[in-house]
mmCIF file of C-alpha atoms and ligand atoms in Angstrom:
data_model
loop_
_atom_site.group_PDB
_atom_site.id
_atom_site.type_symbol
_atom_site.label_atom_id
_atom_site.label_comp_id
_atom_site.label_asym_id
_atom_site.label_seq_id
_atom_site.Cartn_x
_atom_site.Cartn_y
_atom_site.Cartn_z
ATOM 1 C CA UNK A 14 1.305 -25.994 -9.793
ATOM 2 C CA UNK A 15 0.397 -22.476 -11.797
ATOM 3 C CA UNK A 16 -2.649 -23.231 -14.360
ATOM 4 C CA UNK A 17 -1.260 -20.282 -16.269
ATOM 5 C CA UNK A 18 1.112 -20.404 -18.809
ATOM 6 C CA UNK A 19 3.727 -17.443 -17.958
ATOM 7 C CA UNK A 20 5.579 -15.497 -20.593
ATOM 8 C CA UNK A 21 8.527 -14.721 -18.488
ATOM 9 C CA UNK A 22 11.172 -17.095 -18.053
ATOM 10 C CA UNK A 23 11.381 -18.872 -14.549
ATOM 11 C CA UNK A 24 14.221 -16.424 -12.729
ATOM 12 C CA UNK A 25 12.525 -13.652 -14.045
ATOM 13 C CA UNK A 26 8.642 -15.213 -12.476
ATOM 14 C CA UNK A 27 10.642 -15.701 -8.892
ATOM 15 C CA UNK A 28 12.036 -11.813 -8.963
ATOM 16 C CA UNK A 29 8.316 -10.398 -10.325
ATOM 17 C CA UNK A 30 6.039 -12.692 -8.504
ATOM 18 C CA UNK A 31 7.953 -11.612 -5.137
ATOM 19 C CA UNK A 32 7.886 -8.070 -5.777
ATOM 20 C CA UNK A 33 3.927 -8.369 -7.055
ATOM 21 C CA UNK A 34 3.558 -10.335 -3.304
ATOM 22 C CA UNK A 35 5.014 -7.813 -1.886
ATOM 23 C CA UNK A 36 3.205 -4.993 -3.244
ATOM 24 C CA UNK A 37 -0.150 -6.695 -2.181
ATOM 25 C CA UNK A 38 0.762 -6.712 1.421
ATOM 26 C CA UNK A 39 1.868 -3.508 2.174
ATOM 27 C CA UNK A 40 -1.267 -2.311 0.250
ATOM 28 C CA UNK A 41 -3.721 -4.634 1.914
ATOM 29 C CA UNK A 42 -2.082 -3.453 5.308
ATOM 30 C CA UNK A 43 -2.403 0.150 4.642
ATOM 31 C CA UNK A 44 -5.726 -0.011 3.596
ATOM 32 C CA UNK A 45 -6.173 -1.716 6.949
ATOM 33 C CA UNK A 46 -4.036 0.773 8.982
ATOM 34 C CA UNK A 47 -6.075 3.940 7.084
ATOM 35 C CA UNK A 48 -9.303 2.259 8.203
ATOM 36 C CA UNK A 49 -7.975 1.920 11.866
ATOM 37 C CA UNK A 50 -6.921 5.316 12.009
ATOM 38 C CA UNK A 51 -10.300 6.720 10.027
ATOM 39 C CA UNK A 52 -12.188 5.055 12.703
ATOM 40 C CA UNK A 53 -9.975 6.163 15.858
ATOM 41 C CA UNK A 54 -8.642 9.666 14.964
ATOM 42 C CA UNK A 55 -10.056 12.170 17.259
ATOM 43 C CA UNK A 56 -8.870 15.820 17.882
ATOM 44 C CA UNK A 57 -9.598 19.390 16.089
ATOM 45 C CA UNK A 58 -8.781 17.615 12.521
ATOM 46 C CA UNK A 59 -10.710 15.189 12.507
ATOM 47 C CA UNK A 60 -12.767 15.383 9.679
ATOM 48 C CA UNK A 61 -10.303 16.643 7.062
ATOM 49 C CA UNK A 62 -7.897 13.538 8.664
ATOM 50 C CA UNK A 63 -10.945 11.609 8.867
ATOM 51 C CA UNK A 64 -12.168 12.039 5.156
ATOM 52 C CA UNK A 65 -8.694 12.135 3.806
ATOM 53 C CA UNK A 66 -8.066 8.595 5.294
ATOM 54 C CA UNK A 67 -10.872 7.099 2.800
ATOM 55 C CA UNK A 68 -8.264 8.160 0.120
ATOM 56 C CA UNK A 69 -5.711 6.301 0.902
ATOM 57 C CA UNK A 70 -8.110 3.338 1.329
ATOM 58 C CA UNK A 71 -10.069 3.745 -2.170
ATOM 59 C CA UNK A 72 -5.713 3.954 -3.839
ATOM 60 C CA UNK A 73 -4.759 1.062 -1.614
ATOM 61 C CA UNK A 74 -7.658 -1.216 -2.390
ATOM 62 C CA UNK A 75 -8.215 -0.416 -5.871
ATOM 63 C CA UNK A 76 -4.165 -1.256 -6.525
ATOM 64 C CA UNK A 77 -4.208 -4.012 -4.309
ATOM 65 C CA UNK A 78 -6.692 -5.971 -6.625
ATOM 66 C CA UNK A 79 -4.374 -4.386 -9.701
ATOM 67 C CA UNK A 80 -1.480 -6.075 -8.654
ATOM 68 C CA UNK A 81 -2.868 -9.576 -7.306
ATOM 69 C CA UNK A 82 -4.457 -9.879 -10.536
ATOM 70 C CA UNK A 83 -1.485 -9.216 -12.268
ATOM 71 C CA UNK A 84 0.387 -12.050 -10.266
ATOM 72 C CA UNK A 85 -2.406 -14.069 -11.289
ATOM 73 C CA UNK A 86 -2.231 -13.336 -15.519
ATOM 74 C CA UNK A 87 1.718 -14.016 -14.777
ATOM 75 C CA UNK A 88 1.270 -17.531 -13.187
ATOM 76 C CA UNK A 89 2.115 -16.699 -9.135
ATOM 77 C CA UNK A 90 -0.449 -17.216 -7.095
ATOM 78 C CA UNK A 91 -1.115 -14.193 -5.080
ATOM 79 C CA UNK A 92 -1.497 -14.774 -1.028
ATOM 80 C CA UNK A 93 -3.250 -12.013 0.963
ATOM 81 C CA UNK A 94 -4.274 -14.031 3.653
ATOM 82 C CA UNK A 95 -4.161 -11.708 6.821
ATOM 83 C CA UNK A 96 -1.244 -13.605 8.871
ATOM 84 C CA UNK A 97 0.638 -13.524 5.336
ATOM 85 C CA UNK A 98 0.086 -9.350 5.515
ATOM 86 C CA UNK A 99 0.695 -9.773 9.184
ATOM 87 C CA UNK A 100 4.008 -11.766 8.592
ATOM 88 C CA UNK A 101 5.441 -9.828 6.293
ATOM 89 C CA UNK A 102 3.951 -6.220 5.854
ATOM 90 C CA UNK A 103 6.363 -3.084 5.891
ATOM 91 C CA UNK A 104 4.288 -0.981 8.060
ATOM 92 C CA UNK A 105 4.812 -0.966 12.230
ATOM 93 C CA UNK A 106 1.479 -1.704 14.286
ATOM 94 C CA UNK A 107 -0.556 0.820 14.781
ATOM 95 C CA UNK A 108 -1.249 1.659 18.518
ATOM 96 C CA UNK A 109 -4.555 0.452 20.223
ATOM 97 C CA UNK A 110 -7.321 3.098 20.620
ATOM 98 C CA UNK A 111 -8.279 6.683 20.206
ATOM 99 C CA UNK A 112 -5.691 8.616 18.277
ATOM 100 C CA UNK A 113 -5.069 12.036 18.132
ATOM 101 C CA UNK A 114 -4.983 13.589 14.627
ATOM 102 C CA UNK A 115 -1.703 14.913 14.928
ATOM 103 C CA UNK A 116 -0.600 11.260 15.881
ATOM 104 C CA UNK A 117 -2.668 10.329 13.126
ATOM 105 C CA UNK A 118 -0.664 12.508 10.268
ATOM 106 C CA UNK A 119 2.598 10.667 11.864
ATOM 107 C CA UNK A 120 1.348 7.434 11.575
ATOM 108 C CA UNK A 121 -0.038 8.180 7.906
ATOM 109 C CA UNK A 122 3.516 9.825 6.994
ATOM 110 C CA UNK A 123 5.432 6.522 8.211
ATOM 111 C CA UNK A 124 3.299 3.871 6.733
ATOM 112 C CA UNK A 125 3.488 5.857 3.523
ATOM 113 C CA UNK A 126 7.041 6.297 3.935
ATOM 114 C CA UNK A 127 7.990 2.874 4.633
ATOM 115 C CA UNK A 128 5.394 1.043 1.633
ATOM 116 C CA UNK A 129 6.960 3.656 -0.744
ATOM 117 C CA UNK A 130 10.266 2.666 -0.092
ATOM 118 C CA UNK A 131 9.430 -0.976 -0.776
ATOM 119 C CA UNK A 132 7.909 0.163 -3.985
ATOM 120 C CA UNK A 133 10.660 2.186 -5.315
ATOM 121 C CA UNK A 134 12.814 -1.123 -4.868
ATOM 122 C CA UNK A 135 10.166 -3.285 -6.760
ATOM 123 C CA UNK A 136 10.289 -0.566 -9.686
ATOM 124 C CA UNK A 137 14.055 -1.679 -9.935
ATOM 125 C CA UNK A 138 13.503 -5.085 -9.737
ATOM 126 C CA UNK A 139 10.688 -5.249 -11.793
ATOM 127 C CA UNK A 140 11.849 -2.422 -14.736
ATOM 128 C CA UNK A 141 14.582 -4.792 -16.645
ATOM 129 C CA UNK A 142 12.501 -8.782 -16.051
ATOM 130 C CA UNK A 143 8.621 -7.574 -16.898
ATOM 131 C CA UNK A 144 7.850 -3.343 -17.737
ATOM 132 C CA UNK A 145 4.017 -4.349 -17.733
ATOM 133 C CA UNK A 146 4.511 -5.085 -14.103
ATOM 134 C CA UNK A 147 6.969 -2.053 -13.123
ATOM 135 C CA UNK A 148 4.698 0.173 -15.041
ATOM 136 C CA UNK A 149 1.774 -0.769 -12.623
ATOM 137 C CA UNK A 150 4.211 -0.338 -9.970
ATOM 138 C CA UNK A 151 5.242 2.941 -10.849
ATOM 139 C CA UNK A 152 1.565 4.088 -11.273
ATOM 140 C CA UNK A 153 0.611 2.866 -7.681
ATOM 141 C CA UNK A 154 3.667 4.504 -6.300
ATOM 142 C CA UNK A 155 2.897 7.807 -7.850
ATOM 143 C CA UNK A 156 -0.768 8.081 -5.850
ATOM 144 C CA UNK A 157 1.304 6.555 -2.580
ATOM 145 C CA UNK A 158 3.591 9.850 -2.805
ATOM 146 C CA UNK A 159 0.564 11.888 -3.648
ATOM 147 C CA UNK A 160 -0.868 10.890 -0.215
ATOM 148 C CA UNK A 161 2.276 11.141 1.385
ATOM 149 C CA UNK A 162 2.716 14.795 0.518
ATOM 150 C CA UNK A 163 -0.566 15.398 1.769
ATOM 151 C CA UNK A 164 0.091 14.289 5.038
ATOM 152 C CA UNK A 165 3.792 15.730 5.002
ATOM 153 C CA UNK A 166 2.249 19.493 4.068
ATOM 154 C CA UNK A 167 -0.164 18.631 7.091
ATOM 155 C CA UNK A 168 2.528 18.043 9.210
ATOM 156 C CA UNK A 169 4.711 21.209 10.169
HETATM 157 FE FE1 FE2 B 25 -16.013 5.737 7.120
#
């Protein structure tokens, strides 16, 4: 049942309304992998790493609610539930306790890696059915690779 009238046809709904899902749980995961690693990172670094980590939180929250609520205006009802993140997430478990800032950087470098990867193929999928949707897509990805450069300059 959607008590919202789409305006794309039904194919099109299935390919955006997947890759709008999607989006929301690899954000709603890294916000709650950044807060893990804010909380545990220890070492030399640790406040730049520390401080930096809030970034990525603030981009990964703020889109998070961007592209839910676009599922929503669309029709698809958005599900970020935490065993639906858990279930289906890009990003590899984070290891229990302290960890050191230069683990830290690796961790933030793979989770980037891997959610950007999943965006770039939601751009394509999204670009030909519904450009409002890619277009939000494109502008979360562009702050993802910000961060991701950040913590790739951080790491030679
Ligand atoms: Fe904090």
């Amino acid at each position: 049942m959607s008590v919202v009238k789409s305006p794309l046809s039904e194919a099109d709904l299935k390919t955006v309304g997947n890759a709008l899902q999607g989006a929301l749980v690899d954000l709603v995961d890294l916000a709650l992998v950044a807060k893990q690693v804010h909380w545990n990172v220890v070492g030399p670094r640790f406040r730049s790493v520390h401080l930096q980590l809030d970034e990525v939180v603030d981009t990964a929250r703020q889109h998070s609610d961007t592209v839910a609520e676009r599922a929503s205006a669309l029709g698809v009802s958005p599900d970020g539930r935490s065993a639906t993140v858990a279930s289906s997430s890009a990003i590899g478990k984070v290891p229990e306790g302290w960890i050191k800032d230069e683990e830290a950087v690796r961790i933030l470098v793979a989770s980037l890696g891997a959610v950007i990867t999943r965006m770039r193929e939601r751009i394509e999928a999204t670009g030909d059915p519904d450009p409002v949707s890619e277009d939000i897509l494109i502008t979360l990805t562009g702050e993802l690779e910000k961060h991701a450069w950040m913590f790739q300059a951080e790491s030679v």
